[in-house]
Structure formats: structure tokens, C-alpha cells
Tab-separated table of C-alpha atoms and ligand atoms in Angstrom:
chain	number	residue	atom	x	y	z
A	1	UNK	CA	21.343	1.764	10.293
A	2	UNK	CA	23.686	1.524	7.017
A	3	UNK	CA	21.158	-0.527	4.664
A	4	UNK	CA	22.580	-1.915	0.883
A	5	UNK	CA	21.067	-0.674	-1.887
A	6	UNK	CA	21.476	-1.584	-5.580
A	7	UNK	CA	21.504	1.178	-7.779
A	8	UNK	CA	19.111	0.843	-10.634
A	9	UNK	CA	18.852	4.196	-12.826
A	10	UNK	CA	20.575	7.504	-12.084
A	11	UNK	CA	20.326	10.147	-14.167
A	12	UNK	CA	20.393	14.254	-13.320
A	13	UNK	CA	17.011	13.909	-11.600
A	14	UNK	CA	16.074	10.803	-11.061
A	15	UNK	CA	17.925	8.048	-9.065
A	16	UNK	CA	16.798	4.785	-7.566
A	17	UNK	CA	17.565	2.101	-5.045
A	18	UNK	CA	16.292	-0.954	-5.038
A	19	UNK	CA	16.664	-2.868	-1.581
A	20	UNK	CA	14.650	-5.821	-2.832
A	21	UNK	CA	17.212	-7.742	-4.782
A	22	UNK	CA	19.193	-8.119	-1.475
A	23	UNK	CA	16.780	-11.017	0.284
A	24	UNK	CA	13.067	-10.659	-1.357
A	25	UNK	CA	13.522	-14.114	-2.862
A	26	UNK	CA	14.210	-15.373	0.278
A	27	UNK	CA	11.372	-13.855	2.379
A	28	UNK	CA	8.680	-14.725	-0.108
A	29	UNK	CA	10.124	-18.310	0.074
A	30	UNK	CA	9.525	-18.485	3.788
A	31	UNK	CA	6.715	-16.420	4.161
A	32	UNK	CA	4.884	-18.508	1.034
A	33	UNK	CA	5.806	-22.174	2.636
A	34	UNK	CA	4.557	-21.080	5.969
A	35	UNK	CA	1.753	-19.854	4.661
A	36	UNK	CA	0.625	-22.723	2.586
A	37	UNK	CA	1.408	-24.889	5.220
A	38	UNK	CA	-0.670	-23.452	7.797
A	39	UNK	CA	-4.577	-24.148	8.828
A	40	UNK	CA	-6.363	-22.161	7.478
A	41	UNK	CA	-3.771	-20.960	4.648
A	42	UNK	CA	-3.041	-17.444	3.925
A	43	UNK	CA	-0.592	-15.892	1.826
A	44	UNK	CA	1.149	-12.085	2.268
A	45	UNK	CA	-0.833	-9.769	0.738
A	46	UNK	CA	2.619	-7.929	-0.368
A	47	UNK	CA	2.606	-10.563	-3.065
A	48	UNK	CA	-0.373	-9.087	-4.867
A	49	UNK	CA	2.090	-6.510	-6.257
A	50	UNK	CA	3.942	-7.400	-9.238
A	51	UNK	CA	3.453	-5.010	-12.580
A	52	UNK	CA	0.176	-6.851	-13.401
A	53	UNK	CA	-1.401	-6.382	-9.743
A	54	UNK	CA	-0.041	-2.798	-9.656
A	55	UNK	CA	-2.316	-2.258	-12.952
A	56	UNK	CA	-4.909	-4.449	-11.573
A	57	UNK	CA	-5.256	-1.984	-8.497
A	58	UNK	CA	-5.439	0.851	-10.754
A	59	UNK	CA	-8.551	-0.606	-12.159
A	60	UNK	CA	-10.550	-1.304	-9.237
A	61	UNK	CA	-9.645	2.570	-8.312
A	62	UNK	CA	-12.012	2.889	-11.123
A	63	UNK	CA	-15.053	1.221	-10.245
A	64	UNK	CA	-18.125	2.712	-9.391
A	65	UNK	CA	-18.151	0.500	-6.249
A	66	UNK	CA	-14.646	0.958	-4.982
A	67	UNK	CA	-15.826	4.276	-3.010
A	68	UNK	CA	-12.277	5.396	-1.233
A	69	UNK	CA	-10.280	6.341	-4.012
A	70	UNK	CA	-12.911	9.282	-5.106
A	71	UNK	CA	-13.425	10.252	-1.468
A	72	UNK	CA	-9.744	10.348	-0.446
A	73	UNK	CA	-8.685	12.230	-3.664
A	74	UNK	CA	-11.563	14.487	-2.922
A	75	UNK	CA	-10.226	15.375	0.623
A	76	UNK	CA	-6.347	16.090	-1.194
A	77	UNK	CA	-8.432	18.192	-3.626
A	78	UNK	CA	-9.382	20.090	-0.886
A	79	UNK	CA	-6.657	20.407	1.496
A	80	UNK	CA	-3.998	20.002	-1.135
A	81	UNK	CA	-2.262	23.953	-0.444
A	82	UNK	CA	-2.882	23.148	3.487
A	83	UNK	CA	-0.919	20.500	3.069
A	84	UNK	CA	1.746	21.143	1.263
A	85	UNK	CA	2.098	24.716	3.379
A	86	UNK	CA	4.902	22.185	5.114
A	87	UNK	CA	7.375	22.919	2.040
A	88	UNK	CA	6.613	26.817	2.545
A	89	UNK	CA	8.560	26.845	5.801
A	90	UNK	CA	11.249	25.134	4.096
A	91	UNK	CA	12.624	22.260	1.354
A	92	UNK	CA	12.773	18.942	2.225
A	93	UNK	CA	11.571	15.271	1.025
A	94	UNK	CA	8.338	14.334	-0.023
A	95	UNK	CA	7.849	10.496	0.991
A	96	UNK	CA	5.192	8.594	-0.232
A	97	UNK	CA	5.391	5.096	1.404
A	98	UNK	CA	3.326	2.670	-1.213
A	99	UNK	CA	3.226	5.326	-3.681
A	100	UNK	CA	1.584	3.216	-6.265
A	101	UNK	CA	0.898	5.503	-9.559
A	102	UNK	CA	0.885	9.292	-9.483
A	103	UNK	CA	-2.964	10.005	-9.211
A	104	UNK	CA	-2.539	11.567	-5.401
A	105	UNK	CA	0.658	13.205	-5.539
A	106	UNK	CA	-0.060	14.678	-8.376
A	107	UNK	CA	-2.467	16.375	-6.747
A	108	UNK	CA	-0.134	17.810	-3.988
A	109	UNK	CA	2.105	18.817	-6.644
A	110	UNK	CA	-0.205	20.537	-8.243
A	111	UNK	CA	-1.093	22.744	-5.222
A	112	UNK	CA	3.013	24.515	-5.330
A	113	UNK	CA	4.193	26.906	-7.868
A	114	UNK	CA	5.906	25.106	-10.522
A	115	UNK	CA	9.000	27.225	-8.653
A	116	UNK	CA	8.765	25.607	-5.206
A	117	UNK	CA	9.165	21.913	-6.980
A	118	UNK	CA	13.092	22.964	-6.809
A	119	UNK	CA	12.971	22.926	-3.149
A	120	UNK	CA	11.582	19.559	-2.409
A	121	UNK	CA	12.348	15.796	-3.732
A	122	UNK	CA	9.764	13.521	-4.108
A	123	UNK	CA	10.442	9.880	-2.745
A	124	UNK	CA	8.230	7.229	-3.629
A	125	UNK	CA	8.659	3.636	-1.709
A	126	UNK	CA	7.236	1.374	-3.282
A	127	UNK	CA	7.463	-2.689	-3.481
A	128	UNK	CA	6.245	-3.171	-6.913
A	129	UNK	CA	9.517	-2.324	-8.829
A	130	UNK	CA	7.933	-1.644	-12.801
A	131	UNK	CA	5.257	0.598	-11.031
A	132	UNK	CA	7.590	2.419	-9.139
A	133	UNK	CA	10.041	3.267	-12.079
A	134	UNK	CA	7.242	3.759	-14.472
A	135	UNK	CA	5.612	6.419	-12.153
A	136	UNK	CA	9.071	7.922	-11.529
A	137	UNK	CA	9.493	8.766	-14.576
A	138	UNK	CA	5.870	9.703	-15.638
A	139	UNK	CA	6.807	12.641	-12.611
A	140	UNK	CA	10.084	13.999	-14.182
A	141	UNK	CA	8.185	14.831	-17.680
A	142	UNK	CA	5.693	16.296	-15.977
A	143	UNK	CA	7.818	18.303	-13.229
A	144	UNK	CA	10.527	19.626	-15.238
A	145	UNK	CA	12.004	21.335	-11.709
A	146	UNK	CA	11.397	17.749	-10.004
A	147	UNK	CA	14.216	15.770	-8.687
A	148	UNK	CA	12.776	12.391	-7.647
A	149	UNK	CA	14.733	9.400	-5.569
A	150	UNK	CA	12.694	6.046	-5.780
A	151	UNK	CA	12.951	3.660	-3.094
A	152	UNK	CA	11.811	0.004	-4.616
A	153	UNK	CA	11.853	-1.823	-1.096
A	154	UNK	CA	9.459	-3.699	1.727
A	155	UNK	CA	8.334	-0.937	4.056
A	156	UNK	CA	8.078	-4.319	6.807
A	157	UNK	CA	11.646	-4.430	6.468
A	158	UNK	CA	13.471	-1.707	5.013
A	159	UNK	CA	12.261	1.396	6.894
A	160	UNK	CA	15.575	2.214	8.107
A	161	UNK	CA	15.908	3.124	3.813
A	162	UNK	CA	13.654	6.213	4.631
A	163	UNK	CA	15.626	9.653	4.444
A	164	UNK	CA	16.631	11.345	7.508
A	165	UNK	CA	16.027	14.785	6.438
A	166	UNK	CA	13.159	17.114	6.799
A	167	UNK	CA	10.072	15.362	5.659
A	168	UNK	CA	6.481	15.034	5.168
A	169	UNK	CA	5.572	11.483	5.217
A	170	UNK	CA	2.662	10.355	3.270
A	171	UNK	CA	0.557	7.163	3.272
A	172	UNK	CA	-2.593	7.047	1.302
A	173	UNK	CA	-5.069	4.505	-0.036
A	174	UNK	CA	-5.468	3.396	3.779
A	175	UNK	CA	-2.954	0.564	2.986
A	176	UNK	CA	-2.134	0.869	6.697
A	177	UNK	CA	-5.743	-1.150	7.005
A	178	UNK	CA	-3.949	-3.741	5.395
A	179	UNK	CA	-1.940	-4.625	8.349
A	180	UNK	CA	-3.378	-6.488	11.162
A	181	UNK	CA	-3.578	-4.420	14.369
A	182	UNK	CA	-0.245	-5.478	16.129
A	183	UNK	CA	1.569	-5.207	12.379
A	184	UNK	CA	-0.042	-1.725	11.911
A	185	UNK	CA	1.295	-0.470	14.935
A	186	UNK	CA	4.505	-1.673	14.116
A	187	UNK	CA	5.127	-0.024	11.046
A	188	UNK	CA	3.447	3.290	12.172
A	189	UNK	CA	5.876	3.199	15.538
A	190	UNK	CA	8.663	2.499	13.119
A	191	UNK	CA	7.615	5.259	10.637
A	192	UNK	CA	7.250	7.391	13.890
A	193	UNK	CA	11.047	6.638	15.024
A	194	UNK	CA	12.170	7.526	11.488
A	195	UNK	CA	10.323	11.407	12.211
A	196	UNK	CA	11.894	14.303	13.092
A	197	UNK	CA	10.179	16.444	15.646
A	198	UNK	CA	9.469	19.153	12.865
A	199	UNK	CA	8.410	16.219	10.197
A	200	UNK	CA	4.746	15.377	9.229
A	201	UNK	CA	3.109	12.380	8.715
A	202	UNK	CA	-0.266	12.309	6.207
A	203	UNK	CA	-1.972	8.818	7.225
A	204	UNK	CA	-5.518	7.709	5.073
A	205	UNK	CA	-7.383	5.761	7.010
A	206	UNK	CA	-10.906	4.754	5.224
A	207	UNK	CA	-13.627	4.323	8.194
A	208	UNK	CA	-16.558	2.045	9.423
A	209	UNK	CA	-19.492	2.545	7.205
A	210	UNK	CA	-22.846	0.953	5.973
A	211	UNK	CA	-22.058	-2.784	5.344
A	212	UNK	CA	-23.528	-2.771	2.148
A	213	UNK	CA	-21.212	0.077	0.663
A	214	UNK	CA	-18.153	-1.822	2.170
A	215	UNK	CA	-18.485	-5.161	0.839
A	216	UNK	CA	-20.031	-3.699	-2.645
A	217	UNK	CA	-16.350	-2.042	-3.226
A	218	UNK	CA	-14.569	-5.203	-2.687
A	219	UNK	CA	-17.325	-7.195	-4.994
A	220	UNK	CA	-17.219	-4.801	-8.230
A	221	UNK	CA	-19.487	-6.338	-10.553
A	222	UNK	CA	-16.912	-6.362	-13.623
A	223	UNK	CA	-14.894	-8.134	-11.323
A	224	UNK	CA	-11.152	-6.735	-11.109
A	225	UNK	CA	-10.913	-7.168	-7.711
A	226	UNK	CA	-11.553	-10.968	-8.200
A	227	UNK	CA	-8.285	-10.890	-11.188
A	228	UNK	CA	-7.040	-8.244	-8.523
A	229	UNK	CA	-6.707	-10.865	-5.898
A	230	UNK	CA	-5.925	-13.914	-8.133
A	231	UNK	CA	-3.087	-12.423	-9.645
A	232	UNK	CA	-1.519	-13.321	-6.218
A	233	UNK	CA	-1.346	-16.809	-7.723
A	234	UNK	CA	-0.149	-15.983	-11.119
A	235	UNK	CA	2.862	-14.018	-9.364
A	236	UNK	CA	3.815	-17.370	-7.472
A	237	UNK	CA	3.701	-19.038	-10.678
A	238	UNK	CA	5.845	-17.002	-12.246
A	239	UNK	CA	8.154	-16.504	-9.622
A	240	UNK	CA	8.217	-19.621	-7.711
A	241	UNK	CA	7.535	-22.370	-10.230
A	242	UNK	CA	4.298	-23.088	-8.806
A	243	UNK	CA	1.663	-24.558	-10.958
A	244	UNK	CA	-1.815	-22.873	-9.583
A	245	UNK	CA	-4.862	-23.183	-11.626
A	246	UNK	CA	-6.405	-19.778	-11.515
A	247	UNK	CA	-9.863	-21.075	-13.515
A	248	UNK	CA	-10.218	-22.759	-10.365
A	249	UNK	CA	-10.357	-20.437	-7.654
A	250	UNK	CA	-12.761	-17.622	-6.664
A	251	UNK	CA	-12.839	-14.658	-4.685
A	252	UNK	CA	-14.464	-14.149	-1.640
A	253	UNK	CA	-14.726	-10.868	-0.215
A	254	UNK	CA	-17.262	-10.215	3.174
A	255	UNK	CA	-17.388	-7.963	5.716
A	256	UNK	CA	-16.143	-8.973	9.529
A	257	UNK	CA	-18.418	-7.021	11.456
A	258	UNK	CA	-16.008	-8.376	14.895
A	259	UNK	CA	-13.064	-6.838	13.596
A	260	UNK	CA	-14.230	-4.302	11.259
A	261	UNK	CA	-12.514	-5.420	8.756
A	262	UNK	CA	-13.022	-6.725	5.134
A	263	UNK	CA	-11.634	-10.144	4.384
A	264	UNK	CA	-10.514	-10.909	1.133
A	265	UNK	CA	-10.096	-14.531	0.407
A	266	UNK	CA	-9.815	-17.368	-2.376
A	267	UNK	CA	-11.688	-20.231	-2.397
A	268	UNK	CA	-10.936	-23.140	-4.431
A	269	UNK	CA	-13.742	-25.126	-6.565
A	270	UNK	CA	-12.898	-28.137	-6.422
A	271	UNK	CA	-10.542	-30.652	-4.703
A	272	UNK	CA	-6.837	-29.438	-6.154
A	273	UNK	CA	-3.389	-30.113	-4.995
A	274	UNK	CA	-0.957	-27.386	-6.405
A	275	UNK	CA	2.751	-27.440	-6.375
A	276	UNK	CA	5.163	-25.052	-5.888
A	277	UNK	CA	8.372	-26.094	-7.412
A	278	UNK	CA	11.148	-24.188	-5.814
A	279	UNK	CA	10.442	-24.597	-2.746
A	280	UNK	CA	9.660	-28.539	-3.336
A	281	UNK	CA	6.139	-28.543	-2.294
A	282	UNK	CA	2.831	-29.896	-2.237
A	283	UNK	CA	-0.289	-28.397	-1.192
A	284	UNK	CA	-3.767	-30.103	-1.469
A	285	UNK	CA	-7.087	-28.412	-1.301
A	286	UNK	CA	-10.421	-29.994	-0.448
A	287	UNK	CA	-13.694	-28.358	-2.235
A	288	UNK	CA	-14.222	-24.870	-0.667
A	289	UNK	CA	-10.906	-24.278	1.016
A	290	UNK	CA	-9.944	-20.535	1.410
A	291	UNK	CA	-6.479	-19.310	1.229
A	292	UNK	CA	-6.839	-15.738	3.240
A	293	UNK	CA	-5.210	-13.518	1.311
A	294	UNK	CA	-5.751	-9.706	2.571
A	295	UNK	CA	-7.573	-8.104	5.199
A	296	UNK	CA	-8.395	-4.090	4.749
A	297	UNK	CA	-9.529	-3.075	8.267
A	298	UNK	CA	-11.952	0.191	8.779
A	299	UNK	CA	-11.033	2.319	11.703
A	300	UNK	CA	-13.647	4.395	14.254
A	301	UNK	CA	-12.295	7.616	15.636
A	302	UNK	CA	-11.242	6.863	18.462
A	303	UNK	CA	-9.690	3.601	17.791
A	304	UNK	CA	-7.919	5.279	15.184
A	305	UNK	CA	-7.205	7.728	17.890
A	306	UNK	CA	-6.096	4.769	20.311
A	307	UNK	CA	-3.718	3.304	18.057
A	308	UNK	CA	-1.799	6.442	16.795
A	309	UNK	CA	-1.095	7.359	20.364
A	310	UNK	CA	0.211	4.194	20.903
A	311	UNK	CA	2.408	4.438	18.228
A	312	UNK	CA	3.810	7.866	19.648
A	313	UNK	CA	1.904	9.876	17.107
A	314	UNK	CA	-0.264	12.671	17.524
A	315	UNK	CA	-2.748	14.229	15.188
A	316	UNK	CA	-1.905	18.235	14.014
A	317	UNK	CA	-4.633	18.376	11.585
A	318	UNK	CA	-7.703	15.873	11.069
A	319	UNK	CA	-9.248	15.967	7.171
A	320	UNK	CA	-12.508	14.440	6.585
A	321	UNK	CA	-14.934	14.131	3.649
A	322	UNK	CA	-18.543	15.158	4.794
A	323	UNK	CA	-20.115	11.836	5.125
A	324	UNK	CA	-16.875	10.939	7.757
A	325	UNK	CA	-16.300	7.981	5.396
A	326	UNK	CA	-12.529	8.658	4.773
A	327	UNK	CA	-9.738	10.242	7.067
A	328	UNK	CA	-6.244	11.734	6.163
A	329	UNK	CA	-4.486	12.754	9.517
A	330	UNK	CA	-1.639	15.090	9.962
A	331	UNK	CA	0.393	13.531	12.410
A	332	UNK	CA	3.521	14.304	14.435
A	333	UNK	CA	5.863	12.666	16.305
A	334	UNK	CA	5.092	12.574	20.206
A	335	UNK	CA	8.430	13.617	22.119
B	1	SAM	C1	-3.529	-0.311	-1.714
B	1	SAM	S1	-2.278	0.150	-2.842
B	1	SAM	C2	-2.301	1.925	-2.665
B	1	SAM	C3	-1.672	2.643	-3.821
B	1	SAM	C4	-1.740	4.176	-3.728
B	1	SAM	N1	-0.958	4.688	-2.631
B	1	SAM	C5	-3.171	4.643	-3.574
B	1	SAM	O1	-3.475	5.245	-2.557
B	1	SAM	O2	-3.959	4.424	-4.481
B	1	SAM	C6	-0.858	-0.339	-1.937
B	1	SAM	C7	0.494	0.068	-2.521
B	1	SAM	O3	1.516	-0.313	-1.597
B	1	SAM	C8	2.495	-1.112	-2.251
B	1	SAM	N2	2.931	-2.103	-1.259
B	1	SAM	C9	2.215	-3.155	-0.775
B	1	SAM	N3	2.926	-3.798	0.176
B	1	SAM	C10	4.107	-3.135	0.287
B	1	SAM	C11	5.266	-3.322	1.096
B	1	SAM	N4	5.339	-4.300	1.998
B	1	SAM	N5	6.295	-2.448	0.957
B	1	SAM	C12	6.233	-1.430	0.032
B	1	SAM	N6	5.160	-1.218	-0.759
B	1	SAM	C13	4.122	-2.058	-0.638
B	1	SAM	C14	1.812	-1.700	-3.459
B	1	SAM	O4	2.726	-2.012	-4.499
B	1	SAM	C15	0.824	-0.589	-3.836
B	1	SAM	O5	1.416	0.344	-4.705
């Protein structure tokens, strides 16, 4: 599928399209109004991510709590040269979907001679457009054989943006775990119909572990995940004229032992009602009322297993840290 893109720097190296400007407004219009409408409310996590959240995320990488940062960058550490082995068979794109800031690819790069950088492209997707560029850019100085083409865009809705050339796929941070199960599989069956037979995909995926550890690294006692989460609200203020009190919500983060996943939530203090101007509404809160923000789900082997074969993947090579507390899987496409 043709997509439109709007063009937003281009120089020798670097060039990038942004696919958000298109209908973003539009989508976090509906998405926010059904959302606030709904019992219990929730908003799209995707909405956590504007410059300030993409900082704010960067920070809770850096707790001491927030254990699967160290332990995935600790497995590329390790694996980085078997990895990137795909780009000695031959050049091709490096695509990191949610690419964030450069701490992990970095890595990668590291692992090639400085030579072998001329041979590959590096193609972060990312929605968080300041991030994206600012990283981009960080790259080139860095890389000085780099080419880089930045895809600011929704990977729900613009995978089709992904290029069609040889590739090895990469997805870290288990941001997948972000998805609920039937959205997960979406987006990996979608990334799997974008693969070539010959392309990889790199998928983290941060596993079931003691309770205590998991709800510790979404609880960090200086409390950036709390700002982390809140900034949600602060982006809606901003962006749709809505008129949330931060001061009075908090963050609630537990463990759901039923669906192994974390919940991240934010509860208000006291009885509020918030509006959101442009899209002319009203929402009331009574003492204690939750808006469900994110969920990050923590997989088992073989329901990790389950899933990607569902999604027509198939693993080629399995990386784990010793404790088994953090996957990246090597993945092809089945058929
Ligand atoms: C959990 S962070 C992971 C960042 C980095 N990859 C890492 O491993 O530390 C998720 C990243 O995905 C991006 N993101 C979230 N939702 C997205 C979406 N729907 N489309 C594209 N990027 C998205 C965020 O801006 C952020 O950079």
C-alpha cells in the first residue's frame, strides 16, 4: 500500500517522514472521548509519548528498580556480533520499531566495523516525533558512514510505512507487552506480513518473575514512573485543551497475577470533573476512580511460544539472561 508521508528534514544522510500529521489529531480525538467515556475509563497508552514522556521513560530506565533495561542491554551486550552477523551476508535496513533513544542500537552498532555502517541504513519508527529526530541525529555524529531514514508514525496504523527491502526488524524494551493479547498479535502478524522470507525479526519480551521484583520496577521510590504516567494528562492538556489537575491524581501500579500482567493506572483523590475542550467534554470523577492507562504484560515460554506461532513467526535464535528474566527472540517469517 502507497501511504503519504510529509517530509520533515532531508539532508545527505538523514531523511524523515512523518505519517502522523496526516490523521493523529483525529485518532487521539476518538480514541480519548471513547475512552473517557467508558466504565471503567482508560486512555491509549500511545499518548504517554510526547518529548516530555519520551525523557520521562529515559529516567525510569535508570532506576535501580526498573530491572529490564539492564538485563535486556546485557543480553545485546552479549549477542550484539551474533546479531548483527545478518548484515555480513549482505546490506540492508536496520528497523527499530519504537526506537526510543539510542542506548540499544548503539550497542548493535557498535558490534560492525565502522566500514560495514556503509552497507546498512538504520530506520527508527518511532511515535514521539522530538525523540525520534533528536536521536536521529545524535546517530549521524556518531556514525559518520551512517545513513539513517526516520519514520515518525503509529506502528497500529502505519505499518504498511515499513521498508520492503532486506531487513532485520527490531523491537526492544518488550513494548510488545504493552499490547493486550489480541492487539499484540495483531501487530506482530502485521510486522510478520511486512517480512521477507530471508528478513529477521529481534522481539524483547521481559518474562514472569517474583512479584515483588515486578511491581518494585513500576513503583520506583523517586517516583518517575508516577510523572512517567501522569504526563499522559499533561499531553491532553496541551494538546486537547483539557484542563486536568495533575496534583490530583496518583499512580497505581500492581501486579495481575490472572493475566500476568502489570497494570498501570491513575487514581484520582478526590471528587473532580475535568474538561476537555476540543472535543466539548465533560468528565466527572468520584473519590478513587482509576483511569487505566497501560498494561505491560510478562510472557512464559511457551505462551510466548504460542503466540509467535500464531502470528506466523518462528524463533531462529532464543537469547536469554541467566536468571530467564528477559528474552530477545530471533524470529522469522513462517512460509
Ligand atoms: C517502552 S518505550 C521503549 C523504548 C526503547 N525501545 C527501549 O527499549 O528502551 C516505547 C517506545 O515506543 C514508542 N511508541 C509507543 N507507542 C507507539 C506507537 N503506537 N507507534 C510508534 N511508536 C510508539 C514510544 O515513543 C517509545 O519510544
Amino acid at each position: 500500500m502507497q501511504m503519504k508521508a510529509n517530509q520533515i528534514a532531508e539532508d545527505q544522510r538523514l531523511e524523515i517522514r512523518n505519517y502522523l500529521d496526516l490523521d493523529h489529531r483525529e485518532e487521539m480525538m476518538r480514541l480519548v472521548g471513547e475512552g473517557l467515556s467508558a466504565e471503567p475509563k482508560w486512555l491509549h497508552c500511545k499518548y504517554l509519548y510526547d518529548q516530555r514522556g519520551s525523557e520521562l521513560f529515559d529516567e525510569i530506565c535508570q532506576t535501580r528498580e526498573y530491572y529490564p533495561t539492564r538485563t535486556e542491554m546485557a543480553i545485546v551486550e552479549r549477542y550484539a556480533r551474533e546479531i548483527m552477523d545478518f548484515f555480513a551476508l549482505g546490506g540492508g535496513d536496520l528497523v527499530e520499531m519504537g526506537s526510543g533513544s539510542n542506548q540499544k542500537v548503539r550497542q548493535l552498532l557498535d558490534a560492525l566495523p565502522s566500514r560495514s555502517l556503509e552497507r546498512l541504513r538504520y530506520v527508527p519508527f518511532d511515535i514521539s516525533e522530538s525523540a525520534l529526530v533528536d536521536a536521529a541525529r545524535e546517530l549521524l555524529d556518531i556514525y559518520p558512514r551512517l545513513n539513517v531514514m526516520g519514520i515518525v508514525g503509529d506502528y497500529t496504523r502505519h505499518l504498511a510505512a515499513l521498508p520492503s527491502g532486506r531487513k532485520l526488524l527490531v523491537f526492544f524494551g518488550s513494548t510488545l507487552g504493552n499490547f493486550n493479547e489480541q492487539e499484540g498479535l495483531e501487530l506482530l502478524k502485521g510486522v510478520a506480513s511486512a517480512m521477507n522470507p530471508h528478513d529477521r525479526f529481534l522481539l524483547g519480551l521481559d518474562m514472569v518473575k517474583p512479584v515483588e521484583v515486578l511491581e518494585a520496577a513500576y513503583n520506583d521510590s523517586q517516583g518517575v514512573t508516577e510523572s512517567f504516567l501522569k504526563n499522559i494528562l499533561a499531553h491532553l492538556n496541551r494538546e486537547l485543551g483539557a484542563d486536568f489537575p495533575l496534583e490530583h491524581f496518583q499512580h497505581k501500579a500492581f501486579f495481575n497475577a490472572q493475566r500476568e500482567c502489570m497494570e498501570m493506572h491513575l487514581q484520582a483523590r478526590q471528587e473532580l470533573t475535568c474538561r476537555i475542550d476540543d472535543l466539548g467534554l465533560e468528565t466527572r470523577f468520584t473519590p478513587g476512580e482509576t483511569i487505566h492507562v497501560e498494561i505491560a504484560r510478562k510472557f512464559t515460554p511457551d505462551g510466548a511460544k504460542q503466540m509467535l506461532r500464531q502470528a506466523g513467526l518462528a524463533p531462529t535464535r532464543w537469547f536469554s539472561d541467566e536468571q530467564g528474566w528477559f528474552s530477545l527472540v530471533e524470529l522469522a517469517r513462517v512460509g
